[in-house]
Amino acid sequence: MKRVSFAEFGGPDVLRLTDAEVPGPGPGRIRIAVRAAGVNPVDWRLREGQKLGAHPVELPSGVGQDAAGVVDELGEGVRDVEVGDHVFGEGSSTYAEFAVLTAWARMPGSVTFQEAAGYPSVVETALRVIREVGVRPGQTLLVSGASGGVGSAVLQIARDRGITVIGTAGEANQDYLRGLGALATTYEKGWPERVRQLGRVDAALDLAGSGVIRELVDLTGDPRKVVSIADLGAPEFGVRFSGVAGSMPDALATAADLISRGKLRIPVEKAYPLTEAAKAHADSRAGHTRGRRVIVI
Ligand SMILES: NC(=O)c1ccc[n+]([C@@H]2O[C@H](COP(=O)([O-])OP(=O)(O)OC[C@H]3O[C@@H](n4cnc5c(N)ncnc54)[C@H](OP(=O)(O)O)[C@@H]3O)[C@@H](O)[C@H]2O)c1
């Protein structure tokens, strides 16, 4: 099969489309014929050699953790899906014709493979940070960097739970945020004052890592009411950095439920063929993705 991989850390040009053995699923896992793979910032962070989490990357390495596709082989003990089912989920080396998933759910009938590939990691992250920041129905959540993949999920999950959101995004995404039910302002100079004018803030999320932790603490009045997923300096302000992926085992089922109820839809900004994975990484790294970018197979 063909897969995207890299044999050295570096820029997008270290990515190669290579031949590889079709992976076996192993116990408790499934193999899918990948139809689409989600492009997440963690994919290019690992390719660059950034140290994230406990597991060092072994070279050569495949790329990608999110995918949607058709179940092709079941590992020992798997009983909740059958060969031929359409699923979306998380695994490894998903920018490939075949990939092994460690977590999955059946795709709701209403979504395409391209859309479905964009949900797994961002919904897991969104559910995790909403839980960790402790915001309740009837309260107001400020989201810095609200128009990306994680932000799009946070806004819609919060709306479904009766939480008011004030989101910051670029000028081009103000109407996008309002369309997801949020109050919106830009992140240009003077944003804390504009946020104050939009309402009282009970809790805040930093999803962009743009150096705003001090302001988020000021606006909430309590560092325990702020969580960051993108600023490693957050703990210096007494603010939690949330980084343990996979801690929300029901995330995929929750995503499927929200999608089926028409409460969650993350747009695909752009789809790229496997041969253009480097372009997808460069575009994601530029930092202005609305929703998700995906690789199509
Ligand atoms: N720790 C974890 O568990 C975890 C999990 C998932 C992601 N992450 C990290 O969280 C970040 C967001 O992930 P993502 O997938 O949502 O990224 P994404 O889809 O690439 O979105 C990035 C967003 O950042 C916004 N942005 C750019 N500059 C900004 C600024 N100065 N102020 C506020 N917003 C700004 C952009 O909005 P405009 O286009 O409107 O400018 C864009 O929508 C990434 O750094 C990723 O690595 C961490």
XYZ file of C-alpha atoms and ligand atoms in Angstrom:
345
model
C 0.000 0.000 0.000
C 0.983 3.673 -0.205
C 1.491 5.765 2.916
C 2.937 9.159 3.784
C 5.999 8.942 6.013
C 9.137 10.801 7.038
C 12.629 9.432 7.749
C 14.031 12.625 9.296
C 12.523 15.524 11.227
C 12.072 18.779 9.347
C 9.838 20.914 7.159
C 6.968 19.697 4.960
C 9.433 18.535 2.295
C 10.598 15.594 4.468
C 7.228 13.943 3.781
C 7.378 11.148 1.201
C 4.746 8.904 -0.363
C 6.258 5.445 0.182
C 5.363 1.771 -0.223
C 4.595 -0.056 3.029
C 3.222 -3.358 4.279
C -0.514 -3.333 4.961
C -0.638 -3.249 8.818
C -2.322 -6.062 10.767
C -4.953 -4.870 13.260
C -3.877 -6.792 16.392
C -6.194 -7.665 19.297
C -8.915 -5.153 20.101
C -8.181 -3.015 17.026
C -9.518 -2.732 13.508
C -7.998 -2.075 10.130
C -9.787 0.271 7.760
C -9.435 1.130 4.120
C -8.889 4.840 4.671
C -11.126 7.162 2.668
C -10.031 10.371 4.400
C -7.562 11.363 7.148
C -7.877 14.464 9.337
C -4.961 16.930 9.367
C -4.228 18.092 12.921
C -1.507 20.510 14.090
C -0.014 17.636 16.133
C 0.797 15.906 12.812
C 3.197 18.647 11.690
C 4.441 19.257 15.251
C 5.614 15.607 15.416
C 7.083 15.842 11.895
C 9.089 18.887 13.007
C 10.463 16.896 15.952
C 8.622 18.829 18.672
C 8.615 16.857 21.909
C 4.985 16.124 22.735
C 3.964 13.635 25.388
C 5.733 10.570 26.630
C 6.221 8.621 23.406
C 9.184 9.571 21.235
C 8.636 9.267 17.477
C 10.555 6.383 15.912
C 11.908 7.000 12.417
C 10.834 6.313 9.771
C 7.371 7.321 10.954
C 3.921 7.416 9.423
C 1.730 10.495 9.813
C -1.786 11.155 11.088
C -4.052 9.998 13.902
C -7.604 10.658 12.657
C -9.382 8.831 9.844
C -12.667 7.705 8.367
C -13.074 4.677 6.146
C -14.428 1.190 5.585
C -13.706 -1.632 8.045
C -11.436 -4.086 6.304
C -10.294 -6.493 9.049
C -11.241 -7.037 12.705
C -8.655 -7.721 15.394
C -9.278 -10.497 17.895
C -12.150 -9.747 20.264
C -13.724 -6.894 18.272
C -17.499 -7.360 18.096
C -19.076 -3.925 17.785
C -18.449 -3.467 14.032
C -18.293 -5.683 10.957
C -16.195 -5.710 7.815
C -17.739 -3.196 5.412
C -19.028 -0.798 8.110
C -18.247 2.898 7.701
C -16.375 4.177 10.776
C -14.396 7.173 11.995
C -11.826 7.165 14.747
C -8.278 7.466 15.994
C -5.195 5.370 15.316
C -1.782 5.860 13.771
C -0.258 6.449 10.318
C -3.659 7.395 8.910
C -2.302 9.259 5.853
C -2.291 5.899 4.062
C -4.427 3.542 2.010
C -4.941 1.304 5.078
C -4.602 2.159 8.779
C -5.189 0.565 12.187
C -7.622 2.295 14.548
C -7.507 1.950 18.336
C -10.829 3.796 18.904
C -13.781 4.111 16.533
C -17.501 4.636 16.135
C -19.914 4.032 13.277
C -20.257 7.072 11.021
C -23.623 8.798 11.216
C -25.386 8.424 7.849
C -25.496 12.169 7.336
C -21.737 12.776 7.008
C -19.238 12.179 4.228
C -15.913 10.398 4.800
C -14.141 13.761 4.371
C -16.168 15.437 7.095
C -16.047 12.419 9.423
C -12.227 12.338 9.308
C -12.143 15.804 10.848
C -13.985 15.022 14.080
C -12.111 12.511 16.290
C -9.272 14.499 17.895
C -11.022 17.852 17.957
C -14.158 16.491 19.641
C -12.063 14.569 22.206
C -10.131 17.754 22.959
C -13.247 19.942 23.089
C -15.066 17.625 25.512
C -11.955 17.358 27.690
C -11.318 21.109 28.025
C -14.989 21.949 28.622
C -14.962 19.403 31.454
C -11.624 20.598 32.860
C -12.542 24.289 32.860
C -15.710 23.441 34.795
C -18.119 25.718 32.918
C -21.822 25.084 33.585
C -25.078 25.677 31.688
C -26.137 29.307 31.997
C -22.530 30.521 32.368
C -20.364 32.314 29.796
C -17.213 30.774 28.323
C -14.596 32.884 26.541
C -12.783 31.005 23.758
C -9.554 32.503 22.407
C -8.969 31.112 18.920
C -12.526 29.919 18.329
C -12.642 29.325 14.572
C -10.230 26.382 14.201
C -11.003 22.699 14.538
C -11.102 22.533 18.340
C -12.842 25.908 18.584
C -15.567 24.877 16.134
C -16.288 21.813 18.284
C -16.176 23.734 21.595
C -18.639 26.347 20.336
C -21.207 23.788 19.185
C -20.912 21.499 22.235
C -21.251 24.548 24.517
C -24.330 25.733 22.619
C -25.883 22.265 22.971
C -25.324 22.484 26.758
C -26.776 25.962 27.204
C -23.406 27.664 27.750
C -22.987 31.144 26.230
C -19.735 31.583 24.278
C -17.723 34.694 23.470
C -15.200 33.758 20.784
C -12.193 35.547 19.303
C -11.127 34.944 15.711
C -9.758 36.781 12.689
C -11.867 39.337 10.832
C -12.793 36.788 8.143
C -14.289 34.419 10.734
C -16.545 36.778 12.711
C -19.701 35.698 10.853
C -18.594 32.057 11.090
C -18.497 32.307 14.910
C -21.885 34.043 15.003
C -23.287 31.284 12.786
C -22.221 28.810 15.486
C -24.193 30.789 18.063
C -21.286 32.674 19.681
C -20.750 36.349 20.414
C -17.696 37.320 18.391
C -14.835 39.772 18.365
C -11.397 39.893 16.763
C -8.135 39.191 18.582
C -6.597 42.474 17.428
C -5.401 45.135 19.920
C -7.964 46.022 22.572
C -9.729 42.647 22.527
C -10.020 42.267 26.340
C -12.024 45.510 26.512
C -14.255 44.411 23.625
C -14.842 41.076 25.387
C -15.804 42.938 28.602
C -18.390 44.879 26.625
C -19.892 41.607 25.361
C -20.487 40.265 28.874
C -19.154 38.807 32.119
C -16.768 35.847 31.648
C -17.060 32.824 33.977
C -14.384 30.627 32.381
C -11.931 30.829 29.487
C -10.085 28.561 27.057
C -6.870 29.371 25.204
C -6.971 27.325 21.992
C -4.465 29.334 19.941
C -1.434 29.763 22.212
C -1.160 33.406 21.219
C 0.202 34.668 24.566
C -3.107 35.654 26.164
C -3.038 33.743 29.472
C -2.572 36.851 31.642
C -5.576 38.544 30.007
C -7.736 35.402 30.356
C -6.910 35.255 34.077
C -7.806 38.957 34.408
C -11.134 38.441 32.631
C -12.183 35.405 34.715
C -10.585 36.653 37.959
C -9.278 33.155 38.754
C -6.485 31.097 37.114
C -8.418 27.913 37.982
C -11.139 29.061 35.565
C -8.715 29.081 32.609
C -7.388 26.106 30.587
C -4.905 26.182 27.693
C -4.180 23.507 25.100
C -1.558 25.500 23.223
C 0.563 27.582 25.633
C 3.167 25.572 27.542
C 3.845 28.666 29.683
C 0.292 28.612 31.093
C 1.278 26.932 34.421
C 3.474 29.965 35.247
C 0.179 31.834 35.736
C -1.385 29.007 37.769
C -3.329 27.941 34.665
C -3.768 24.298 33.719
C -2.228 23.051 30.460
C -4.425 20.242 29.166
C -2.482 17.734 27.161
C -3.563 14.180 27.866
C -5.309 13.012 24.705
C -7.465 9.907 24.854
C -8.873 10.679 28.308
C -12.439 10.918 26.972
C -13.326 7.342 25.956
C -16.892 8.298 24.975
C -15.771 11.112 22.672
C -16.487 9.315 19.390
C -19.917 8.102 20.512
C -20.679 11.634 21.730
C -19.542 13.044 18.393
C -21.776 10.593 16.501
C -24.726 11.530 18.720
C -24.194 15.286 18.263
C -23.817 14.889 14.496
C -26.941 12.706 14.259
C -28.947 15.284 16.221
C -27.759 18.034 13.854
C -25.893 19.781 16.683
C -22.338 19.451 15.385
C -20.853 20.128 12.002
C -17.191 20.931 11.410
C -16.597 22.258 7.899
C -13.803 20.910 5.692
C -11.682 23.919 4.727
C -9.840 21.964 2.023
C -9.217 18.360 0.909
C -5.820 17.253 -0.456
C -4.752 14.029 -2.208
C -2.089 11.862 -0.487
C 0.486 13.298 -2.893
C -0.118 16.789 -1.455
C 0.301 16.018 2.251
C 3.198 18.499 2.421
C 0.937 21.281 1.139
C -1.728 20.310 3.696
C 0.857 20.582 6.492
C 2.119 23.955 5.277
C -1.432 25.305 5.063
C -2.344 23.981 8.541
C 0.836 25.445 10.037
C -0.026 28.882 8.615
C -2.549 28.913 11.490
C -5.840 30.058 9.969
C -7.774 26.882 9.277
C -11.551 27.205 9.549
C -12.761 23.813 10.753
C -10.504 21.034 9.468
C -8.257 20.141 6.520
C -8.296 16.536 5.325
C -6.317 14.158 3.125
C -8.431 12.075 0.741
C -7.449 8.623 -0.457
N -3.044 19.944 24.164
C -3.915 19.244 23.449
O -4.459 18.223 23.882
C -4.246 19.725 22.060
C -5.237 19.064 21.305
C -5.584 19.585 20.052
C -4.921 20.708 19.570
N -3.943 21.290 20.313
C -3.275 22.529 19.855
O -4.261 23.555 19.940
C -4.102 24.489 18.867
C -5.418 24.607 18.111
O -5.703 23.371 17.449
P -6.725 23.355 16.240
O -6.729 21.986 15.694
O -8.009 23.977 16.643
O -5.956 24.350 15.226
P -6.452 24.983 13.859
O -7.644 24.267 13.371
O -5.245 25.080 12.995
O -6.949 26.463 14.255
C -6.098 27.467 14.563
C -6.947 28.710 14.817
O -6.147 29.653 15.528
C -6.677 30.913 15.227
N -5.688 31.957 15.472
C -4.585 32.235 14.743
N -3.938 33.281 15.319
C -4.662 33.637 16.423
C -4.507 34.633 17.433
N -3.474 35.493 17.436
N -5.431 34.704 18.417
C -6.471 33.846 18.452
N -6.678 32.886 17.509
C -5.770 32.789 16.519
C -7.089 30.880 13.792
O -8.200 31.730 13.659
P -8.381 32.750 12.402
O -8.240 31.926 11.150
O -9.775 33.258 12.608
O -7.301 33.766 12.519
C -7.417 29.403 13.553
O -8.787 29.206 13.381
C -2.909 23.969 18.054
O -1.757 24.650 18.492
C -2.805 22.493 18.419
O -1.495 22.007 18.290
C -3.594 20.828 21.538
